[in-house]
C-alpha atoms as one frame of an Amber mdcrd trajectory, in Angstrom:
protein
  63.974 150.361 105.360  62.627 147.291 104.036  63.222 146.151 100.537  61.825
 143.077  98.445  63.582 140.118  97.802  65.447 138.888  94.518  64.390 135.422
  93.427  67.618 133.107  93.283  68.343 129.602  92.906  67.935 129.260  96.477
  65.182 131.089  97.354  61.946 129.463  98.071  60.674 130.209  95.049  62.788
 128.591  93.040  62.410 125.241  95.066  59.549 122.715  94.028  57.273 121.953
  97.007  58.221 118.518  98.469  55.265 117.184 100.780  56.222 114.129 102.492
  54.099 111.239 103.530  52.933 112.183 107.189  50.696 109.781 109.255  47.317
 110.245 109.723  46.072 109.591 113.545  42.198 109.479 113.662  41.346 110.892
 111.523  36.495 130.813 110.650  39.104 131.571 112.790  40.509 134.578 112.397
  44.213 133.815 110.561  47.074 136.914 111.688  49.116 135.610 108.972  46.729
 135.744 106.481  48.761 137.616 104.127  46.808 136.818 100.611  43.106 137.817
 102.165  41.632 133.397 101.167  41.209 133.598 105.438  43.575 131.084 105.452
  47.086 131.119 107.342  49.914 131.723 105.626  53.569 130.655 106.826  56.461
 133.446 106.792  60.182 132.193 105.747  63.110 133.595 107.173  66.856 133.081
 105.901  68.542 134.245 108.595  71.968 134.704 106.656  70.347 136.850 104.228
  68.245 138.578 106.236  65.543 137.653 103.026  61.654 136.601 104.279  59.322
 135.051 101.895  55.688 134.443 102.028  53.951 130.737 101.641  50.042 131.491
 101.165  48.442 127.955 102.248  45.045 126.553 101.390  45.063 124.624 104.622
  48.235 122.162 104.649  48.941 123.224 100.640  51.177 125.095  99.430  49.136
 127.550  96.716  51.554 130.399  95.886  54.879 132.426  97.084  55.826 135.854
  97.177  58.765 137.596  98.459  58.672 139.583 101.335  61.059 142.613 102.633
  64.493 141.886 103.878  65.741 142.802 107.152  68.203 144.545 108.581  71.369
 142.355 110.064  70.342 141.780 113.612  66.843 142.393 113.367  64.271 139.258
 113.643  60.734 138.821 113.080  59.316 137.778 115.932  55.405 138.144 115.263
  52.623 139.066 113.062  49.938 140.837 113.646  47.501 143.733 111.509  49.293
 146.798 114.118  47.900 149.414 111.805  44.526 147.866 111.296  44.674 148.313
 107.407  43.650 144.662 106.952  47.196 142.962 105.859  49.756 141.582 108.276
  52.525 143.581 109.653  55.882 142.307 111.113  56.773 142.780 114.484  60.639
 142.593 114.788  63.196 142.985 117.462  67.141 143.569 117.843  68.155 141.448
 120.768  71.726 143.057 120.646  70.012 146.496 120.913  66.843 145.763 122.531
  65.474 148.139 119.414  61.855 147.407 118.424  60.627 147.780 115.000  56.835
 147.103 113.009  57.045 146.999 109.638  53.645 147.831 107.273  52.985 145.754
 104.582  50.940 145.045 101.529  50.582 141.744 101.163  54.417 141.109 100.961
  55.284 144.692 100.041  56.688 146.901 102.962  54.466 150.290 102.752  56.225
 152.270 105.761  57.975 151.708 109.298  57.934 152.433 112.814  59.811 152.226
 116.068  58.335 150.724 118.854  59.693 151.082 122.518  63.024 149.274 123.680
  62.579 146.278 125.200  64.358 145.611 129.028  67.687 143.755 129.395  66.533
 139.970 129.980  63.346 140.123 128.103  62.257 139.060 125.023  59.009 139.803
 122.535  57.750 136.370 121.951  54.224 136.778 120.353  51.853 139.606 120.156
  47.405 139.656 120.650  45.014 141.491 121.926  45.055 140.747 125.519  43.000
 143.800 126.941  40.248 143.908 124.160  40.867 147.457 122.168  41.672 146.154
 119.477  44.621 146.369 119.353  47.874 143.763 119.473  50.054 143.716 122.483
  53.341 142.466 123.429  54.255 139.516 124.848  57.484 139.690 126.533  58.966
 136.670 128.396  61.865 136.613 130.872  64.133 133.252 130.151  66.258 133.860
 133.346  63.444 134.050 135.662  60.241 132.346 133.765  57.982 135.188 133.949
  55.696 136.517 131.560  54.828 140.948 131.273  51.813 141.882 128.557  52.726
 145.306 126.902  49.485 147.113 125.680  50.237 149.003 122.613  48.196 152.011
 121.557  46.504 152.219 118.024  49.295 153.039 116.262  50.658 150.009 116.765
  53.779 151.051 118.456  53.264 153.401 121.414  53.596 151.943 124.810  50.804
 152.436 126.935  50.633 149.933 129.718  51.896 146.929 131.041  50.837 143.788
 133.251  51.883 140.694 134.937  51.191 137.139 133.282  51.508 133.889 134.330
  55.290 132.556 135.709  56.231 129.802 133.229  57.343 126.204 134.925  61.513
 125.432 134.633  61.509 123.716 131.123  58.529 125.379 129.335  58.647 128.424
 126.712  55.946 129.522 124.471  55.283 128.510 121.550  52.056 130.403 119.813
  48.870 132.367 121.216  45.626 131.860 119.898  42.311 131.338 121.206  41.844
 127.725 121.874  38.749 127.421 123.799  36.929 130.309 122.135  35.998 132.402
 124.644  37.361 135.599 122.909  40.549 135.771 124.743  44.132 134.992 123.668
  45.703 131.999 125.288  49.386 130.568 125.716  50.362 127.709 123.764  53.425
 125.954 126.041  55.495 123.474 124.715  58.157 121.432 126.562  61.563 120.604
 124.705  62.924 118.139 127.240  59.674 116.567 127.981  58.061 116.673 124.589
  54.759 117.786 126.357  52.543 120.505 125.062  49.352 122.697 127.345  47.543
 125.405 127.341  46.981 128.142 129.397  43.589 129.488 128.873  43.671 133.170
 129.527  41.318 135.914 130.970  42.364 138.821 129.488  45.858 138.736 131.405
  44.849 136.476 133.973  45.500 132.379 133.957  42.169 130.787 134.346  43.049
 127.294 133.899  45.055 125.256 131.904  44.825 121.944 130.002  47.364 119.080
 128.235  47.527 119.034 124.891  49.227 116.310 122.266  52.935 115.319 123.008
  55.063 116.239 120.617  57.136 113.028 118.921  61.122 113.171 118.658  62.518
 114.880 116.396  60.052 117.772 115.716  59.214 121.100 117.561  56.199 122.506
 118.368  56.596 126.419 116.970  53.136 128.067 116.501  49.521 127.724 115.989
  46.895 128.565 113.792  43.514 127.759 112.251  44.432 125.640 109.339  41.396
 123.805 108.178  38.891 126.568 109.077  36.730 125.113 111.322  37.525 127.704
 114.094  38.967 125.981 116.282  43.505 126.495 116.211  45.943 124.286 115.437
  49.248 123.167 116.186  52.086 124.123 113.579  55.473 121.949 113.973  58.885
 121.677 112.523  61.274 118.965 111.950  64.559 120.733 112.260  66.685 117.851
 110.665  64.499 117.397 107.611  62.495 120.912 107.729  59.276 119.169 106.698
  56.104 120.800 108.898  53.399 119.283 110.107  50.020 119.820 111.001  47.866
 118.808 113.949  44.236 119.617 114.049  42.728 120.002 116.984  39.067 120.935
 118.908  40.089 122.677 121.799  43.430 120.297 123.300  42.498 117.407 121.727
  44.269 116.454 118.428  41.775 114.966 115.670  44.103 114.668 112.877  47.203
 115.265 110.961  48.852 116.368 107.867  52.185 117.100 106.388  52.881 120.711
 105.037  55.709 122.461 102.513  58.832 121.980 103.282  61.213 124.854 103.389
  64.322 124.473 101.674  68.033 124.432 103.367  68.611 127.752 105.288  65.344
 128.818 105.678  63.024 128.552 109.299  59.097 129.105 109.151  59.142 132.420
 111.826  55.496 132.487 111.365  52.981 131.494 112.484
């Protein structure tokens, strides 16, 4: 199905890596889009008129290397990463929002090694993220509702792609999405990273398996950027916030211990007609 990419004039690897000045305010977790096996995250590049992804291995905010990755299908998105086959390299979770079609996609570093259909996905709902919310081992679903706000976990077999349970999350608040999951207060359980467009405010949920068990503000977000995933950066175990400035595409980096931002840094900046999907 999937197929590697050609390297062009305007692909990512053909752009030099332009990191731009980003202000620094006072100044080993484990990494699902750890694609090169450093521990490290990695971003994933999608141009979503080619259907081409790339691969950006990072050495925390640096970009170290590139490598293409498969390209999809028209209509078909990535929408998550996780290791679904538990082989030891990230796979990509995609989805068909016209169909409601589920796909995972095995890969080798960025080399697609086989496919599989996972289970259609209700009118309304979306897969927004994927972890493993009941402990096997195994990644789940996250599906959100934007109509209504609500949140269903799908627990996926280990396969990676056979349905074998579902249950209820937290309802959302009118204005808030999700953004990332990852264990913020390390307690072993996924959490919800929430981020609020209109409001610029960020929190997170901490989770008990499916179960909110409290929640917590985190940084606001300053004009002009989004707030569009989270990992653990630095290594020091503890996640951090990954954002986006649409206008210019730099990223940005906030460290943080727990909610509370410690630092930042600029990352790579994508070039023109290409979105960071992951993490």
């Amino acid at each position: 199905m999937g197929q590697y990419s050609d390297v062009t004039l305007t692909s990512p690897e053909a752009i030099n890596l332009d990191v731009i000045g980003y202000d620094l305010v006072n100044s080993p977790a484990p990494a699902p889009t750890d694609f090169n096996g450093d521990g490290k995250p990695d971003y994933v590049l999608l141009n979503s008129s080619t259907g081409q992804t790339y691969l950006w291995y990072l050495s925390n905010n640096v970009l170290i290397g590139k490598s293409a990755g498969p390209t999809l299908p028209a209509g078909w998105r990535v929408v998550s990463v996780a290791d679904f086959n538990h082989d030891g390299h990230p796979d990509y979770l995609l989805f068909n929002s016209s169909t409601r079609q589920t796909a995972i996609w095995y890969l080798n570093i960025g080399a697609p090694i086989g496919t599989a259909t996972g289970p259609n996905i209700p009118s309304g709902w979306e897969v927004v993220a994927a972890g493993d919310f009941n402990k096997d081992g195994n990644p789940d679903w996250v599906l959100y509702n934007p109509g209504t706000q609500q949140i269903v976990i799908w627990f996926l077999s280990s396969n990676g792609y056979s349905f074998i349970g579902k249950a209820g999350g937290p309802t959302l608040p009118a204005g808030w999405r999700i953004a990332g999951v990852a264990d913020f207060n390390r307690d072993g359980h996924p959490d919800y990273l929430l981020f609020n467009p209109g409001t610029r405010e960020s929190q997170i949920w901490y989770l008990s398996g499916t179960a909110l068990a409290s929640t917590a503000s985190g940084p606001t977000i300053p004009s002009g950027y989004e707030l569009i995933g989270a990992g653990d950066f630095n290594g020091d175990g503890h996640p951090d916030y990954l954002l986006i400035n649409p206008s210019t595409r730099q990223t940005a980096i906030w460290y943080l211990n727990n909610n509370a931002r410690i630092s930042t840094a600029s990352g790579p900046t994508p070039p023109p007609g290409w979105s960071v999907v992951a993490p």
